[in-house]
Amino acid sequence: MYFAALLARTEDGWEASDTELDNVETLSDLADLAREASPDEDTVLVLIEQEDAWFGVVRVDGEDDPRIYVSDAAAAQRSAYGELLLTDELLGREPGSDDGPDLDSLDLDGTEDGESDSDEDDEEEEGGADAVPHSPVGDSRILDDLGIGEKELRILDADDALSSIAEALGAAEVLETVR
């Protein structure tokens, strides 16, 4: 179960709106959606969570490139919405690199039906160069100027992170109205 909302900073405080991400295919699409929520080019936060697994914050300030924070990259990678946020740059990969295995380097020794002849294969797969960490990725200082420091952001639990962020911003009530 996913929840996504836009929080747009205005002269009168924060305005929240529930957002549908079904038609969003890229990070650029998501940034455009956020910019539409604030015609004055104020700060817009896109808050995304998958219950108890991970949360993400995308910050768009006017025409600047979006800034991203994801609480658990490996959990987010298993999600269609998480994949939007996990860019090559965010993961420290070479842009355009292939995430899948190199078919020329596969050892097809008859165990390709899911059998493994050793635990080494699993260890190699988990620790490979393209492995996605089970840890936060992105700009952990994304909310510093809004009163939520790096340390506070990193210790948030996925199950109540968006509520905690909204509360710290003074936007808890407006976020709850769209939940």
XYZ file of N, CA, C and O in Angstrom:
716
model
N 0.845 -1.167 0.000
C 0.000 0.000 0.000
C 0.898 1.240 0.000
O 1.811 1.351 0.794
N 0.630 2.130 -0.926
C 1.412 3.345 -1.062
C 0.602 4.561 -0.664
O -0.609 4.573 -0.768
N 1.321 5.586 -0.252
C 0.716 6.884 -0.028
C 1.682 7.914 -0.587
O 2.893 7.831 -0.362
N 1.146 8.855 -1.340
C 1.970 9.933 -1.875
C 1.205 11.240 -1.737
O -0.004 11.291 -1.979
N 1.909 12.275 -1.325
C 1.291 13.589 -1.166
C 2.289 14.668 -1.550
O 3.511 14.467 -1.476
N 1.744 15.796 -1.951
C 2.543 16.983 -2.235
C 2.332 17.972 -1.098
O 1.191 18.228 -0.700
N 3.408 18.529 -0.582
C 3.338 19.623 0.381
C 3.989 20.829 -0.280
O 5.183 20.810 -0.585
N 3.195 21.851 -0.541
C 3.703 23.061 -1.183
C 3.740 24.194 -0.168
O 2.737 24.478 0.491
N 4.900 24.834 -0.045
C 5.037 25.954 0.882
C 4.492 27.210 0.213
O 4.848 27.525 -0.918
N 3.609 27.897 0.924
C 3.019 29.131 0.417
C 3.229 30.233 1.449
O 3.750 29.972 2.541
N 2.777 31.427 1.131
C 2.871 32.538 2.085
C 2.077 32.248 3.351
O 2.414 32.721 4.429
N 1.009 31.462 3.212
C 0.124 31.157 4.337
C 0.491 29.867 5.059
O -0.251 29.399 5.910
N 1.601 29.252 4.724
C 1.994 27.983 5.329
C 2.046 26.891 4.281
O 2.221 27.153 3.091
N 1.867 25.669 4.725
C 1.946 24.520 3.827
C 0.556 24.127 3.346
O -0.392 24.124 4.119
N 0.470 23.772 2.072
C -0.755 23.223 1.503
C -0.447 21.803 1.054
O 0.577 21.555 0.420
N -1.341 20.886 1.380
C -1.137 19.488 1.020
C -2.153 19.059 -0.013
O -3.286 19.528 -0.032
N -1.722 18.153 -0.867
C -2.650 17.540 -1.813
C -2.232 16.099 -2.033
O -1.047 15.786 -2.124
N -3.235 15.244 -2.060
C -3.024 13.833 -2.370
C -2.627 13.778 -3.837
O -3.130 14.541 -4.654
N -1.724 12.927 -4.182
C -1.307 12.862 -5.572
C -1.305 11.427 -6.063
O -1.002 10.503 -5.323
N -1.672 11.273 -7.297
C -1.703 9.968 -7.958
C -0.447 9.852 -8.810
O -0.169 10.723 -9.630
N 0.311 8.796 -8.625
C 1.566 8.637 -9.339
C 1.485 7.626 -10.485
O 2.505 7.312 -11.088
N 0.285 7.150 -10.796
C 0.156 6.130 -11.839
C 0.645 6.602 -13.201
O 1.131 5.803 -13.992
N 0.511 7.886 -13.505
C 0.934 8.401 -14.817
C 2.333 8.991 -14.797
O 2.792 9.531 -15.793
N 3.003 8.903 -13.670
C 4.365 9.418 -13.539
C 5.331 8.287 -13.881
O 5.328 7.245 -13.232
N 6.147 8.520 -14.910
C 7.052 7.467 -15.355
C 8.521 7.755 -15.066
O 9.334 6.846 -15.043
N 8.852 9.037 -14.870
C 10.248 9.411 -14.650
C 10.344 10.428 -13.522
O 9.343 11.028 -13.117
N 11.557 10.644 -13.069
C 11.796 11.667 -12.057
C 11.431 13.047 -12.600
O 10.898 13.881 -11.873
N 11.665 13.277 -13.876
C 11.290 14.558 -14.495
C 9.782 14.775 -14.435
O 9.319 15.884 -14.173
N 9.021 13.714 -14.704
C 7.564 13.809 -14.605
C 7.140 14.176 -13.192
O 6.245 14.991 -12.982
N 7.796 13.559 -12.213
C 7.487 13.823 -10.812
C 7.827 15.275 -10.448
O 7.050 15.954 -9.779
N 8.969 15.757 -10.919
C 9.364 17.149 -10.655
C 8.376 18.118 -11.312
O 7.999 19.131 -10.703
N 7.933 17.804 -12.514
C 6.946 18.656 -13.190
C 5.638 18.693 -12.416
O 5.019 19.750 -12.269
N 5.206 17.554 -11.916
C 3.992 17.473 -11.107
C 4.130 18.353 -9.861
O 3.206 19.082 -9.493
N 5.292 18.306 -9.237
C 5.542 19.124 -8.044
C 5.528 20.609 -8.395
O 4.945 21.418 -7.671
N 6.142 20.971 -9.499
C 6.186 22.383 -9.900
C 4.788 22.926 -10.185
O 4.510 24.091 -9.928
N 3.920 22.086 -10.718
C 2.536 22.505 -10.992
C 1.788 22.844 -9.701
O 0.850 23.632 -9.718
N 2.211 22.254 -8.590
C 1.548 22.502 -7.308
C 1.912 23.858 -6.710
O 1.263 24.310 -5.777
N 2.945 24.496 -7.243
C 3.381 25.788 -6.706
C 3.692 26.754 -7.838
O 4.830 26.829 -8.297
N 2.693 27.506 -8.267
C 2.922 28.451 -9.365
C 3.921 29.550 -9.029
O 4.500 30.158 -9.915
N 4.156 29.811 -7.758
C 5.100 30.853 -7.343
C 6.526 30.336 -7.205
O 7.398 31.033 -6.693
N 6.772 29.109 -7.634
C 8.089 28.471 -7.574
C 8.621 28.341 -6.151
O 9.821 28.389 -5.912
N 7.713 28.183 -5.191
C 8.126 27.932 -3.817
C 8.528 26.462 -3.677
O 8.375 25.661 -4.591
N 8.998 26.116 -2.500
C 9.402 24.746 -2.219
C 8.208 23.808 -2.230
O 7.165 24.099 -1.647
N 8.373 22.677 -2.899
C 7.368 21.616 -2.896
C 8.068 20.327 -2.491
O 9.143 19.996 -3.003
N 7.451 19.620 -1.565
C 7.956 18.314 -1.144
C 6.997 17.240 -1.637
O 5.788 17.359 -1.453
N 7.544 16.226 -2.264
C 6.763 15.047 -2.624
C 7.128 13.998 -1.585
O 8.298 13.636 -1.445
N 6.134 13.556 -0.833
C 6.343 12.559 0.218
C 5.725 11.251 -0.243
O 4.542 11.215 -0.604
N 6.518 10.192 -0.246
C 6.054 8.884 -0.700
C 6.411 7.859 0.364
O 7.522 7.881 0.900
N 5.466 6.964 0.646
C 5.779 5.874 1.570
C 5.124 4.589 1.116
O 4.062 4.594 0.506
N 5.806 3.502 1.381
C 5.225 2.175 1.250
C 5.201 1.647 2.668
O 6.244 1.579 3.322
N 4.001 1.313 3.125
C 3.810 1.021 4.544
C 4.891 0.123 5.134
O 5.184 -0.949 4.634
N 5.497 0.628 6.165
C 6.500 -0.056 6.974
C 7.751 -0.522 6.235
O 8.572 -1.206 6.809
N 7.911 -0.162 4.953
C 9.075 -0.627 4.211
C 10.081 0.488 3.936
O 11.267 0.332 4.210
N 9.624 1.596 3.400
C 10.516 2.695 3.062
C 9.708 3.973 2.859
O 8.500 3.930 2.704
N 10.420 5.095 2.874
C 9.804 6.374 2.528
C 10.805 7.183 1.713
O 12.015 6.955 1.772
N 10.266 8.106 0.957
C 11.111 8.976 0.150
C 10.615 10.406 0.199
O 9.422 10.659 0.374
N 11.546 11.335 0.069
C 11.233 12.752 0.007
C 11.911 13.300 -1.242
O 13.107 13.092 -1.444
N 11.127 13.973 -2.073
C 11.675 14.670 -3.229
C 11.390 16.144 -3.005
O 10.249 16.520 -2.750
N 12.422 16.944 -3.094
C 12.261 18.378 -2.886
C 12.512 19.096 -4.202
O 13.531 18.890 -4.851
N 11.551 19.943 -4.568
C 11.673 20.738 -5.781
C 11.567 22.204 -5.385
O 10.571 22.618 -4.798
N 12.611 22.950 -5.684
C 12.651 24.392 -5.427
C 12.713 25.103 -6.772
O 13.782 25.163 -7.394
N 11.565 25.595 -7.241
C 11.518 26.291 -8.523
C 11.995 25.406 -9.656
O 11.576 24.268 -9.799
N 12.922 25.930 -10.453
C 13.436 25.188 -11.609
C 14.710 24.398 -11.286
O 15.296 23.784 -12.178
N 15.136 24.407 -10.024
C 16.316 23.637 -9.636
C 16.056 22.147 -9.824
O 14.906 21.691 -9.803
N 17.127 21.373 -9.984
C 16.994 19.921 -10.063
C 16.404 19.401 -8.763
O 16.706 19.933 -7.678
N 15.581 18.375 -8.847
C 15.009 17.814 -7.619
C 16.093 17.198 -6.736
O 17.070 16.655 -7.235
N 15.900 17.314 -5.450
C 16.770 16.675 -4.464
C 15.979 15.502 -3.886
O 14.780 15.613 -3.648
N 16.663 14.395 -3.626
C 15.980 13.155 -3.261
C 16.612 12.538 -2.022
O 17.832 12.533 -1.864
N 15.758 11.974 -1.189
C 16.202 11.159 -0.059
C 15.305 9.930 -0.007
O 14.076 10.045 -0.083
N 15.909 8.741 0.087
C 15.167 7.481 0.201
C 15.696 6.754 1.429
O 16.900 6.588 1.594
N 14.784 6.318 2.302
C 15.184 5.726 3.585
C 15.827 4.349 3.463
O 16.681 3.999 4.270
N 15.434 3.547 2.494
C 15.991 2.202 2.308
C 15.982 1.900 0.814
O 14.952 1.569 0.237
N 17.136 2.030 0.198
C 17.240 1.890 -1.255
C 16.838 0.497 -1.736
O 16.150 0.360 -2.750
N 17.240 -0.542 -1.021
C 16.928 -1.901 -1.458
C 15.419 -2.163 -1.420
O 14.858 -2.774 -2.331
N 14.753 -1.694 -0.376
C 13.302 -1.861 -0.288
C 12.606 -1.044 -1.370
O 11.653 -1.503 -2.005
N 13.085 0.163 -1.618
C 12.476 1.030 -2.633
C 12.673 0.466 -4.035
O 11.813 0.627 -4.898
N 13.786 -0.212 -4.257
C 14.062 -0.769 -5.580
C 13.019 -1.820 -5.976
O 12.743 -1.998 -7.155
N 12.421 -2.452 -5.004
C 11.408 -3.478 -5.285
C 10.032 -2.862 -5.530
O 9.046 -3.578 -5.659
N 9.969 -1.552 -5.589
C 8.721 -0.825 -5.747
C 8.760 0.008 -7.017
O 9.775 0.628 -7.333
N 7.642 0.058 -7.733
C 7.586 0.870 -8.949
C 7.837 2.342 -8.635
O 8.534 3.039 -9.375
N 7.281 2.844 -7.540
C 7.480 4.241 -7.185
C 8.896 4.487 -6.689
O 9.471 5.540 -6.922
N 9.449 3.527 -6.010
C 10.822 3.666 -5.545
C 11.799 3.720 -6.696
O 12.778 4.465 -6.664
N 11.527 2.946 -7.742
C 12.405 2.946 -8.906
C 12.478 4.322 -9.564
O 13.483 4.668 -10.172
N 11.403 5.111 -9.456
C 11.420 6.478 -9.990
C 12.512 7.318 -9.329
O 13.141 8.152 -9.966
N 12.698 7.093 -8.044
C 13.603 7.916 -7.251
C 15.049 7.446 -7.300
O 15.974 8.242 -7.125
N 15.248 6.167 -7.539
C 16.589 5.591 -7.472
C 17.321 5.748 -8.801
O 17.484 4.808 -9.563
N 17.783 6.946 -9.051
C 18.517 7.227 -10.278
C 19.931 6.663 -10.175
O 20.426 6.387 -9.074
N 20.583 6.517 -11.329
C 21.976 6.060 -11.332
C 22.844 6.987 -10.485
O 23.689 6.531 -9.721
N 22.628 8.274 -10.627
C 23.414 9.254 -9.871
C 23.217 9.069 -8.368
O 24.175 9.099 -7.592
N 21.979 8.857 -7.951
C 21.678 8.682 -6.532
C 22.366 7.444 -5.968
O 22.826 7.430 -4.835
N 22.453 6.403 -6.789
C 23.057 5.145 -6.354
C 24.563 5.098 -6.601
O 25.204 4.085 -6.322
N 25.120 6.176 -7.155
C 26.556 6.220 -7.401
C 26.993 5.340 -8.557
O 28.115 4.856 -8.590
N 26.094 5.133 -9.510
C 26.410 4.320 -10.685
C 26.721 5.207 -11.875
O 26.327 6.361 -11.929
N 27.361 4.621 -12.829
C 27.600 5.299 -14.091
C 26.263 5.425 -14.818
O 25.546 4.438 -14.959
N 25.868 6.643 -15.241
C 24.579 6.804 -15.934
C 24.462 5.866 -17.123
O 25.406 5.686 -17.886
N 23.290 5.230 -17.224
C 23.027 4.317 -18.330
C 23.577 2.924 -18.120
O 23.495 2.084 -19.004
N 24.161 2.656 -16.950
C 24.693 1.314 -16.712
C 23.544 0.326 -16.614
O 22.440 0.659 -16.209
N 23.802 -0.875 -16.985
C 22.778 -1.909 -16.990
C 22.676 -2.516 -15.602
O 23.673 -2.923 -15.026
N 21.469 -2.553 -15.042
C 21.271 -3.101 -13.702
C 21.286 -4.623 -13.698
O 21.542 -5.243 -12.696
N 20.983 -5.230 -14.805
C 20.856 -6.682 -14.876
C 22.208 -7.354 -14.986
O 23.242 -6.725 -15.174
N 22.208 -8.672 -14.880
C 23.458 -9.407 -14.980
C 23.985 -9.393 -16.406
O 23.231 -9.338 -17.365
N 25.291 -9.451 -16.543
C 25.931 -9.544 -17.837
C 25.797 -10.993 -18.286
O 26.386 -11.899 -17.698
N 25.036 -11.217 -19.331
C 24.752 -12.584 -19.766
C 26.012 -13.328 -20.175
O 26.086 -14.544 -20.047
N 27.023 -12.615 -20.674
C 28.269 -13.270 -21.062
C 29.039 -13.791 -19.855
O 29.833 -14.722 -19.969
N 28.813 -13.196 -18.680
C 29.575 -13.595 -17.501
C 28.844 -14.627 -16.635
O 29.386 -15.081 -15.642
N 27.623 -14.989 -17.006
C 26.884 -15.972 -16.219
C 27.503 -17.353 -16.367
O 27.921 -17.751 -17.446
N 27.533 -18.077 -15.278
C 28.046 -19.435 -15.274
C 26.850 -20.377 -15.317
O 26.234 -20.650 -14.298
N 26.523 -20.829 -16.510
C 25.364 -21.709 -16.673
C 25.832 -23.149 -16.521
O 26.089 -23.863 -17.474
N 25.931 -23.576 -15.261
C 26.475 -24.898 -14.949
C 25.408 -25.925 -14.610
O 25.686 -26.928 -13.987
N 24.172 -25.644 -15.002
C 23.102 -26.584 -14.717
C 22.340 -26.254 -13.455
O 21.406 -26.943 -13.090
N 22.738 -25.214 -12.751
C 22.042 -24.832 -11.527
C 21.149 -23.624 -11.746
O 20.685 -23.021 -10.807
N 20.888 -23.285 -13.001
C 20.109 -22.086 -13.278
C 18.634 -22.193 -12.916
O 17.914 -21.218 -12.965
N 18.176 -23.354 -12.500
C 16.780 -23.505 -12.102
C 16.553 -23.093 -10.659
O 15.574 -23.480 -10.052
N 17.423 -22.326 -10.106
C 17.246 -21.850 -8.743
C 18.103 -22.590 -7.746
O 18.176 -22.228 -6.591
N 18.743 -23.658 -8.173
C 19.619 -24.394 -7.281
C 20.940 -23.655 -7.199
O 21.397 -23.047 -8.150
N 21.556 -23.735 -6.066
C 22.847 -23.102 -5.908
C 23.825 -24.130 -5.395
O 23.532 -24.863 -4.459
N 24.987 -24.175 -6.023
C 25.973 -25.144 -5.580
C 26.796 -24.624 -4.407
O 27.573 -25.354 -3.833
N 26.608 -23.366 -4.035
C 27.286 -22.837 -2.846
C 26.633 -21.538 -2.419
O 25.892 -20.921 -3.161
N 26.944 -21.130 -1.206
C 26.432 -19.862 -0.708
C 27.209 -18.684 -1.272
O 26.810 -17.545 -1.119
N 28.341 -18.985 -1.939
C 29.160 -17.914 -2.500
C 28.395 -17.124 -3.546
O 28.562 -15.923 -3.665
N 27.546 -17.795 -4.330
C 26.783 -17.109 -5.367
C 25.907 -16.030 -4.758
O 25.825 -14.922 -5.278
N 25.238 -16.372 -3.644
C 24.372 -15.404 -2.984
C 25.178 -14.225 -2.455
O 24.756 -13.090 -2.569
N 26.337 -14.521 -1.869
C 27.172 -13.454 -1.323
C 27.658 -12.535 -2.427
O 27.684 -11.324 -2.271
N 28.056 -13.127 -3.575
C 28.522 -12.315 -4.688
C 27.403 -11.428 -5.199
O 27.604 -10.263 -5.496
N 26.199 -11.992 -5.299
C 25.058 -11.246 -5.815
C 24.726 -10.068 -4.909
O 24.459 -8.972 -5.364
N 24.736 -10.281 -3.600
C 24.395 -9.227 -2.656
C 25.479 -8.171 -2.560
O 25.194 -7.005 -2.347
N 26.722 -8.551 -2.731
C 27.821 -7.625 -2.542
C 28.414 -7.115 -3.833
O 29.471 -6.517 -3.827
N 27.757 -7.344 -4.950
C 28.269 -6.918 -6.240
C 28.346 -5.414 -6.356
O 27.810 -4.661 -5.548
N 29.014 -4.959 -7.406
C 29.229 -3.530 -7.610
C 27.910 -2.781 -7.792
O 27.812 -1.622 -7.426
N 26.904 -3.422 -8.357
C 25.630 -2.759 -8.595
C 24.603 -3.034 -7.504
O 23.436 -2.712 -7.659
N 25.044 -3.629 -6.382
C 24.115 -3.929 -5.305
C 23.546 -2.633 -4.726
O 24.246 -1.642 -4.590
N 22.268 -2.676 -4.410
C 21.602 -1.519 -3.830
C 21.611 -1.699 -2.320
O 21.192 -2.733 -1.812
N 22.072 -0.705 -1.575
C 22.220 -0.862 -0.130
C 20.888 -0.876 0.623
O 19.929 -0.235 0.207
N 20.862 -1.614 1.718
C 19.714 -1.601 2.638
C 19.921 -0.457 3.617
O 19.967 -0.654 4.822
N 20.086 0.719 3.081
C 20.340 1.893 3.901
C 19.841 3.121 3.143
O 19.493 3.037 1.976
N 19.831 4.264 3.834
C 19.397 5.494 3.158
C 20.353 5.892 2.037
O 21.554 5.649 2.125
N 19.784 6.510 1.007
C 20.579 7.092 -0.068
C 20.006 8.466 -0.383
O 18.849 8.756 -0.112
N 20.843 9.286 -0.961
C 20.386 10.599 -1.377
C 20.862 11.697 -0.452
O 21.801 11.534 0.326
N 20.182 12.817 -0.530
C 20.539 14.021 0.198
C 19.910 14.011 1.585
O 18.769 14.414 1.768
N 20.658 13.568 2.569
C 20.123 13.476 3.931
C 19.999 14.849 4.596
O 19.440 14.964 5.674
N 20.470 15.886 3.924
C 20.330 17.256 4.443
C 19.227 18.006 3.694
O 19.145 19.215 3.751
N 18.377 17.271 3.024
C 17.318 17.817 2.184
C 16.361 18.741 2.934
O 15.809 19.672 2.367
N 16.180 18.488 4.228
C 15.219 19.262 5.018
C 15.881 20.112 6.102
O 15.198 20.638 6.981
N 17.204 20.248 6.051
C 17.939 21.008 7.069
C 17.354 22.395 7.297
O 17.111 22.796 8.435
N 17.147 23.148 6.225
C 16.669 24.520 6.372
C 15.204 24.603 6.784
O 14.705 25.665 7.111
N 14.526 23.457 6.813
C 13.126 23.410 7.232
C 12.977 22.877 8.652
O 11.872 22.639 9.133
N 14.112 22.655 9.332
C 14.083 22.255 10.733
C 14.246 20.772 11.009
O 14.124 20.335 12.146
N 14.523 19.984 9.982
C 14.731 18.549 10.186
C 16.143 18.230 9.721
O 16.433 18.212 8.525
N 17.012 18.008 10.687
C 18.413 17.759 10.377
C 18.655 16.349 9.863
O 17.786 15.481 9.886
N 19.874 16.157 9.414
C 20.295 14.865 8.857
C 20.079 13.726 9.851
O 19.544 12.677 9.504
N 20.487 13.935 11.089
C 20.374 12.889 12.109
C 18.910 12.511 12.346
O 18.558 11.337 12.400
N 18.047 13.528 12.459
C 16.620 13.271 12.699
C 15.995 12.522 11.524
O 15.189 11.611 11.714
N 16.367 12.894 10.311
C 15.814 12.241 9.127
C 16.235 10.778 9.053
O 15.427 9.901 8.761
N 17.487 10.510 9.341
C 18.004 9.139 9.230
C 17.416 8.179 10.268
O 17.391 6.972 10.032
N 16.948 8.685 11.404
C 16.431 7.777 12.433
C 14.921 7.558 12.337
O 14.362 6.784 13.107
N 14.261 8.226 11.394
C 12.810 8.040 11.259
C 12.474 6.626 10.799
O 13.142 6.078 9.926
N 11.423 6.069 11.390
C 10.915 4.765 10.967
C 9.975 4.965 9.791
O 9.216 5.934 9.749
N 9.992 4.022 8.869
C 9.161 4.134 7.667
C 7.674 4.215 7.990
O 6.913 4.851 7.270
N 7.246 3.594 9.099
C 5.811 3.552 9.389
C 5.225 4.884 9.847
O 4.033 5.127 9.689
N 6.043 5.806 10.370
C 5.498 7.095 10.805
C 6.339 8.287 10.344
O 6.177 9.404 10.834
N 7.208 8.072 9.376
C 8.127 9.114 8.926
C 7.413 10.322 8.344
O 7.733 11.462 8.689
N 6.442 10.114 7.470
C 5.784 11.248 6.822
C 5.033 12.090 7.834
O 5.049 13.318 7.759
N 4.408 11.457 8.802
C 3.718 12.202 9.853
C 4.712 13.002 10.688
O 4.456 14.158 11.042
N 5.847 12.405 10.986
C 6.877 13.102 11.771
C 7.444 14.294 11.006
O 7.669 15.361 11.581
N 7.671 14.115 9.715
C 8.176 15.214 8.890
C 7.151 16.338 8.851
O 7.476 17.506 9.066
N 5.897 15.980 8.568
C 4.835 16.994 8.495
C 4.684 17.731 9.820
O 4.502 18.952 9.845
N 4.784 17.009 10.924
C 4.666 17.638 12.239
C 5.793 18.644 12.465
O 5.564 19.766 12.925
N 7.011 18.256 12.109
C 8.149 19.159 12.279
C 8.024 20.407 11.398
O 8.498 21.479 11.767
N 7.367 20.265 10.259
C 7.176 21.400 9.348
C 5.982 22.263 9.745
O 5.767 23.328 9.165
N 5.179 21.779 10.700
C 3.955 22.483 11.060
C 2.837 22.210 10.061
O 1.923 23.022 9.902
N 2.912 21.061 9.389
C 1.936 20.726 8.346
C 1.201 19.416 8.641
O 0.604 18.823 7.749
N 1.220 18.982 9.887
C 0.602 17.696 10.229
C -0.885 17.673 9.911
O -1.399 16.699 9.361
N -1.588 18.749 10.258
C -3.034 18.783 10.016
C -3.363 18.737 8.535
O -4.263 18.012 8.114
N -2.640 19.507 7.722
C -2.952 19.535 6.288
C -2.594 18.209 5.623
O -3.288 17.765 4.704
N -1.547 17.539 6.099
C -1.199 16.226 5.538
C -2.273 15.194 5.910
O -2.683 14.389 5.074
N -2.736 15.232 7.153
C -3.757 14.277 7.583
C -5.066 14.444 6.821
O -5.799 13.483 6.646
N -5.361 15.647 6.362
C -6.605 15.850 5.615
C -6.573 15.149 4.261
O -7.646 14.801 3.747
N -5.407 14.916 3.693
C -5.337 14.221 2.401
C -5.041 12.735 2.552
O -5.082 11.989 1.590
N -4.716 12.329 3.745
C -4.447 10.918 3.998
C -5.720 10.188 3.980
O -6.295 9.369 3.813
